[in-house]
Amino acid sequence: VQLQASGGGLVQAGDSLRLSCAASGRTFSSYALGWFRQAPEKEREFVATISRTGGYTYYTASVKGRFTISRDNAKNTVYLQMNSLKPEDTAVYYCAADRSQILTSHPNYWGQGTLVTVSS
């Protein structure tokens, strides 16, 4: 599967932004999906994941309650709705996929990143 992320940009603290990640192929529903991010001079970290059917989601503690991951299998797209953004959310965001029920800690498939910058 090939992944194409979009939707990043420059926003102010407290604003919202929605990232999208479109996937190629006809087996999108066979993949667990997720988002990771990498801030400047920091290691890449997990943000959120969603199961193949969308029935299971999981978030890292720092975004829980502010971010929502969802998927539209008919559109081969996964979304990350980000609300109440903070400057510490500034990072390059990557979508990822695994052909499994749940995303692993080292996904096999990655999209290119999309930059989110949150100004204070």
CSV table of C-alpha atoms in Angstrom, one decimal:
chain,number,residue,atom,x,y,z
A,1,VAL,CA,0.0,0.0,0.0
A,2,GLN,CA,1.2,3.5,-0.8
A,3,LEU,CA,0.3,6.4,1.6
A,4,GLN,CA,0.0,10.1,0.9
A,5,ALA,CA,-0.4,12.4,3.8
A,6,SER,CA,-1.7,16.0,3.5
A,7,GLY,CA,-3.3,18.8,5.5
A,8,GLY,CA,-0.4,20.2,7.5
A,9,GLY,CA,0.1,23.8,7.9
A,10,LEU,CA,0.8,26.8,10.2
A,11,VAL,CA,-1.8,27.4,12.9
A,12,GLN,CA,-2.1,29.2,16.2
A,13,ALA,CA,-2.4,27.6,19.6
A,14,GLY,CA,-5.9,26.5,20.2
A,15,ASP,CA,-6.8,26.1,16.6
A,16,SER,CA,-7.8,22.9,14.8
A,17,LEU,CA,-6.4,21.1,11.9
A,18,ARG,CA,-7.4,17.9,10.1
A,19,LEU,CA,-4.8,15.6,8.5
A,20,SER,CA,-5.7,13.2,5.8
A,21,CYS,CA,-3.8,10.2,4.5
A,22,ALA,CA,-5.0,8.6,1.2
A,23,ALA,CA,-4.0,5.1,0.4
A,24,SER,CA,-3.6,3.3,-2.9
A,25,GLY,CA,-4.9,-0.2,-3.6
A,26,ARG,CA,-8.1,-2.1,-3.2
A,27,THR,CA,-7.3,-3.8,0.1
A,28,PHE,CA,-7.4,-0.7,2.3
A,29,SER,CA,-9.7,-2.3,4.8
A,30,SER,CA,-7.1,-5.0,5.4
A,31,TYR,CA,-4.8,-2.5,7.1
A,32,ALA,CA,-4.6,-1.1,10.5
A,33,LEU,CA,-3.6,2.5,10.3
A,34,GLY,CA,-2.0,5.2,12.5
A,35,TRP,CA,-0.2,8.4,12.9
A,36,PHE,CA,3.3,9.1,14.2
A,37,ARG,CA,5.1,12.4,14.6
A,38,GLN,CA,8.6,13.7,14.8
A,39,ALA,CA,9.4,17.0,16.4
A,40,PRO,CA,12.6,18.9,15.7
A,41,GLU,CA,15.6,17.1,17.3
A,42,LYS,CA,13.4,14.4,18.8
A,43,GLU,CA,12.7,10.8,18.0
A,44,ARG,CA,9.6,9.8,16.1
A,45,GLU,CA,6.7,9.0,18.4
A,46,PHE,CA,3.4,7.2,18.2
A,47,VAL,CA,0.3,9.4,18.1
A,48,ALA,CA,-2.8,7.4,17.4
A,49,THR,CA,-4.0,4.2,15.7
A,50,ILE,CA,-7.2,2.7,14.4
A,51,SER,CA,-8.0,-0.9,13.7
A,52,ARG,CA,-9.0,-2.3,10.3
A,53,THR,CA,-12.7,-1.9,10.9
A,54,GLY,CA,-12.4,1.3,12.9
A,55,GLY,CA,-13.8,-0.3,16.0
A,56,TYR,CA,-10.7,0.2,18.1
A,57,THR,CA,-8.7,3.3,18.5
A,58,TYR,CA,-5.8,4.2,20.8
A,59,TYR,CA,-4.0,7.4,21.5
A,60,THR,CA,-0.8,8.5,23.2
A,61,ALA,CA,-1.6,10.3,26.5
A,62,SER,CA,-0.5,13.8,25.4
A,63,VAL,CA,-3.2,13.9,22.6
A,64,LYS,CA,-6.0,12.0,24.2
A,65,GLY,CA,-9.2,14.1,24.3
A,66,ARG,CA,-7.8,16.5,21.7
A,67,PHE,CA,-7.1,14.3,18.7
A,68,THR,CA,-9.5,11.9,16.9
A,69,ILE,CA,-8.4,9.3,14.4
A,70,SER,CA,-11.0,8.0,12.0
A,71,ARG,CA,-11.1,6.2,8.7
A,72,ASP,CA,-13.3,6.0,5.6
A,73,ASN,CA,-12.7,2.6,3.9
A,74,ALA,CA,-14.8,3.7,1.0
A,75,LYS,CA,-12.4,6.6,0.3
A,76,ASN,CA,-9.3,4.7,1.3
A,77,THR,CA,-8.5,7.5,3.7
A,78,VAL,CA,-7.5,7.9,7.3
A,79,TYR,CA,-7.9,11.2,9.2
A,80,LEU,CA,-6.5,12.8,12.2
A,81,GLN,CA,-8.6,15.6,13.6
A,82,MET,CA,-6.5,17.8,15.9
A,83,ASN,CA,-8.2,20.2,18.2
A,84,SER,CA,-6.9,22.6,20.8
A,85,LEU,CA,-3.5,22.5,19.3
A,86,LYS,CA,-0.5,23.4,21.4
A,87,PRO,CA,3.0,24.5,20.4
A,88,GLU,CA,4.3,21.2,21.6
A,89,ASP,CA,2.3,19.5,18.8
A,90,THR,CA,4.6,21.0,16.3
A,91,ALA,CA,6.1,18.2,14.3
A,92,VAL,CA,6.2,16.4,11.0
A,93,TYR,CA,3.2,13.9,11.0
A,94,TYR,CA,3.5,10.6,9.3
A,95,CYS,CA,0.7,8.1,8.5
A,96,ALA,CA,1.5,4.4,8.7
A,97,ALA,CA,-0.1,1.1,8.0
A,98,ASP,CA,0.3,-2.6,8.7
A,99,ARG,CA,-1.6,-5.5,7.1
A,100,SER,CA,-3.0,-6.6,10.4
A,101,GLN,CA,-5.8,-6.0,12.8
A,102,ILE,CA,-3.8,-3.6,15.0
A,103,LEU,CA,-0.9,-1.4,14.1
A,104,THR,CA,2.5,-2.7,15.3
A,105,SER,CA,5.1,-0.5,17.0
A,106,HIS,CA,7.2,-0.7,13.8
A,107,PRO,CA,4.7,-0.3,10.9
A,108,ASN,CA,5.8,-1.7,7.5
A,109,TYR,CA,4.3,1.1,5.4
A,110,TRP,CA,4.8,4.8,5.7
A,111,GLY,CA,3.6,7.9,4.0
A,112,GLN,CA,5.7,11.0,3.5
A,113,GLY,CA,5.3,13.5,6.3
A,114,THR,CA,3.2,16.6,6.5
A,115,LEU,CA,4.4,19.5,8.6
A,116,VAL,CA,2.3,20.9,11.4
A,117,THR,CA,3.5,24.1,13.0
A,118,VAL,CA,1.6,25.6,16.0
A,119,SER,CA,2.6,29.1,17.0
A,120,SER,CA,2.0,30.4,20.5
